[in-house]
Short mmCIF file of C-alpha atoms in Angstrom, two decimals:
data_model
loop_
_atom_site.label_atom_id
_atom_site.label_comp_id
_atom_site.label_asym_id
_atom_site.label_seq_id
_atom_site.Cartn_x
_atom_site.Cartn_y
_atom_site.Cartn_z
CA MET A 1 -8.12 -23.21 15.39
CA LYS A 2 -9.81 -20.45 12.39
CA ASN A 3 -7.49 -17.85 12.82
CA PHE A 4 -4.73 -19.41 12.98
CA ASN A 5 -5.31 -21.09 9.58
CA THR A 6 -5.89 -17.28 8.63
CA PHE A 7 -2.33 -16.09 9.35
CA THR A 8 -0.29 -18.76 8.06
CA GLU A 9 -2.29 -18.12 4.99
CA ASN A 10 -1.94 -14.65 4.73
CA LEU A 11 1.98 -15.65 5.82
CA LYS A 12 2.27 -17.16 2.86
CA LYS A 13 0.75 -15.14 0.22
CA ALA A 14 3.46 -12.84 1.99
CA ARG A 15 6.20 -14.59 1.32
CA LYS A 16 4.69 -15.34 -1.77
CA ASN A 17 4.92 -11.36 -2.71
CA VAL A 18 8.26 -10.45 -1.52
CA GLY A 19 10.50 -10.68 -4.76
CA ALA A 20 7.23 -11.38 -6.86
CA ASP A 21 7.13 -9.88 -10.33
CA LYS A 22 4.43 -7.52 -9.16
CA CYS A 23 6.11 -4.56 -9.71
CA TRP A 24 7.54 -2.68 -12.70
CA ASP A 25 10.89 -2.73 -14.22
CA GLY A 26 13.47 -1.26 -11.99
CA TYR A 27 11.17 -1.92 -9.36
CA LYS A 28 11.97 -5.15 -6.47
CA ALA A 29 9.06 -5.98 -3.90
CA LYS A 30 10.10 -5.60 -0.22
CA GLY A 31 7.72 -6.81 2.13
CA THR A 32 3.61 -6.03 1.67
CA LYS A 33 1.35 -2.93 2.48
CA LYS A 34 -2.58 -2.57 2.51
CA LYS A 35 -3.87 -0.95 -0.43
CA ASP A 36 -7.49 -0.40 -0.12
CA GLY A 37 -7.92 -3.24 2.07
CA LYS A 38 -6.05 -5.55 0.26
CA GLU A 39 -2.51 -7.05 0.57
CA VAL A 40 -0.27 -6.09 -2.39
CA PRO A 41 3.62 -5.47 -2.69
CA ASN A 42 5.90 -2.77 -0.90
CA CYS A 43 7.52 -1.63 -4.92
CA VAL A 44 10.54 -0.22 -3.87
CA LYS A 45 13.11 1.49 -6.20
CA GLU A 46 16.01 -1.01 -6.76
CA GLY A 47 19.41 0.56 -6.12
CA SER A 48 18.29 3.82 -4.42
CA LYS A 49 20.00 5.35 -2.22
CA PRO A 50 19.17 6.37 1.38
CA GLY A 51 17.99 9.69 0.80
CA LEU A 52 18.67 12.87 3.45
CA TRP A 53 16.15 11.70 6.07
CA ASP A 54 17.69 8.14 6.30
CA ASN A 55 20.91 9.16 6.97
CA ILE A 56 19.58 12.03 9.43
CA HIS A 57 17.85 9.13 11.34
CA ALA A 58 21.08 7.20 10.95
CA ARG A 59 23.54 9.85 12.53
CA ARG A 60 21.26 10.20 15.07
CA LYS A 61 20.71 6.30 16.30
CA ALA A 62 24.34 5.92 15.30
CA GLY A 63 24.76 8.82 18.33
CA LYS A 64 26.74 12.02 16.10
CA PRO A 65 25.71 14.96 16.15
CA LYS A 66 23.80 17.41 13.82
CA ARG A 67 25.99 18.56 11.28
CA LYS A 68 25.94 22.00 11.11
CA PRO A 69 26.42 24.55 8.00
CA GLY A 70 30.39 25.02 6.61
CA ASP A 71 31.34 21.27 8.28
CA LYS A 72 32.89 19.37 4.98
CA ASN A 73 29.51 16.98 4.72
CA TYR A 74 26.74 19.54 5.00
CA PRO A 75 24.07 18.35 2.74
CA LYS A 76 24.33 20.95 0.03
CA THR A 77 20.39 23.02 -0.28
CA LEU A 78 19.15 23.56 -3.20
CA ASN A 79 19.13 26.85 -5.11
CA VAL A 80 16.04 28.21 -4.64
CA ASP A 81 15.30 31.43 -6.00
CA GLU A 82 13.26 32.88 -2.21
CA GLY A 83 10.54 34.99 -3.88
CA ALA A 84 10.37 37.66 -6.32
CA ALA A 85 11.98 41.41 -5.21
CA TRP A 86 8.21 42.69 -5.05
CA THR A 87 7.66 40.71 -2.00
CA LYS A 88 11.25 42.01 -0.12
CA LYS A 89 11.99 45.15 0.83
CA GLU A 90 14.33 45.76 -2.67
CA GLY A 91 11.53 45.96 -5.00
CA GLN A 92 9.82 48.19 -2.18
CA ASN A 93 9.90 51.61 -2.41
CA LYS A 94 10.86 52.97 1.64
CA SER A 95 8.79 55.56 1.21
CA GLY A 96 5.46 53.22 -0.02
CA GLY A 97 4.68 50.86 -2.95
CA LEU A 98 7.00 49.69 -5.40
CA ASN A 99 10.99 50.87 -6.78
CA GLU A 100 10.97 50.40 -10.47
CA LYS A 101 13.33 46.82 -9.74
CA GLY A 102 9.66 45.50 -7.90
CA ARG A 103 6.86 46.60 -10.34
CA LYS A 104 9.65 44.93 -13.30
CA SER A 105 9.39 42.12 -10.97
CA TYR A 106 5.73 42.11 -10.50
CA GLU A 107 4.87 42.10 -14.37
CA ARG A 108 7.24 39.60 -15.25
CA GLU A 109 5.16 37.56 -12.58
CA ASN A 110 2.39 38.41 -13.94
CA PRO A 111 1.67 38.95 -17.79
CA GLY A 112 -0.07 41.23 -19.13
CA SER A 113 -0.11 43.60 -15.93
CA ASP A 114 0.83 47.21 -16.68
CA LEU A 115 2.10 48.65 -13.23
CA LYS A 116 2.75 52.55 -13.07
CA ARG A 117 4.54 55.03 -11.16
CA PRO A 118 2.37 56.96 -8.36
CA GLN A 119 0.27 59.49 -9.98
CA PRO A 120 0.23 61.97 -6.80
CA GLU A 121 0.07 65.26 -8.61
CA GLY A 122 -3.79 64.20 -9.51
CA GLY A 123 -5.88 62.79 -11.53
CA PRO A 124 -8.94 59.72 -12.16
CA ARG A 125 -5.59 57.17 -11.45
CA LYS A 126 -5.13 59.13 -8.47
CA ARG A 127 -8.59 59.27 -6.99
CA SER A 128 -9.47 55.64 -7.97
CA PHE A 129 -6.16 54.33 -5.82
CA CYS A 130 -7.27 56.55 -2.75
CA ALA A 131 -10.98 55.71 -2.63
CA ARG A 132 -9.70 52.39 -2.71
CA MET A 133 -7.12 52.63 -0.30
CA SER A 134 -8.31 54.41 2.37
CA GLY A 135 -11.41 52.32 2.64
CA VAL A 136 -9.04 49.49 3.52
CA LYS A 137 -9.02 47.57 6.98
CA GLY A 138 -6.99 48.17 8.90
CA PRO A 139 -3.91 50.48 11.52
CA MET A 140 -1.81 53.57 9.89
CA LYS A 141 1.33 52.90 12.26
CA LYS A 142 2.79 49.64 13.87
CA PRO A 143 3.56 48.51 17.69
CA ASN A 144 6.55 50.52 17.59
CA GLY A 145 5.13 54.00 16.26
CA ASP A 146 6.43 53.12 12.30
CA PRO A 147 3.88 53.75 9.81
CA THR A 148 2.52 50.72 7.96
CA ARG A 149 2.49 50.33 4.25
CA LYS A 150 -0.53 50.83 3.57
CA ALA A 151 -0.05 54.60 5.49
CA LEU A 152 3.40 55.19 2.94
CA ALA A 153 1.38 54.17 0.03
CA LEU A 154 -1.47 57.22 0.95
CA ARG A 155 0.85 59.54 1.60
CA LYS A 156 2.88 58.77 -1.36
CA TRP A 157 -0.04 59.21 -3.33
CA LYS A 158 -1.15 62.72 -1.11
CA CYS A 159 -4.31 60.65 -0.14
CA GLY A 160 -5.32 63.23 2.17
CA LYS A 161 -4.96 65.98 0.21
CA SER A 162 -7.46 67.41 -2.64
#
């Protein structure tokens, strides 16, 4: 009998919390949820439109096919920059290192940095770069036989030749 009384008591609490004024302005209690072991009202924004996932699940439930890019009601994607030029091919030099666009892109993302062009003719920058990069672990060739970015950079700086 004790379990039944506890159950009815919890049910009364839940009914009382539904529509309770314990939510913020603009929010409405829709049922309850457990939070830190306590039953609290589940506050949901009033008049909120269903999100993208709600639409997808509703279409699946109705047995409709997925929308494809180019369809009339295909959801618009966010205009997110895919990444900086220095991380993509457009900012990388084919013969190794970064091109001017890649260096400028890196400097924009990392204020205070001052990337310079390779110094293959010699000098302290060349010696420092060759010492650092020659010690980096990793293959010099890709599985298809093409040189890796590391190999291209070492070649560009003429690290094998003194």
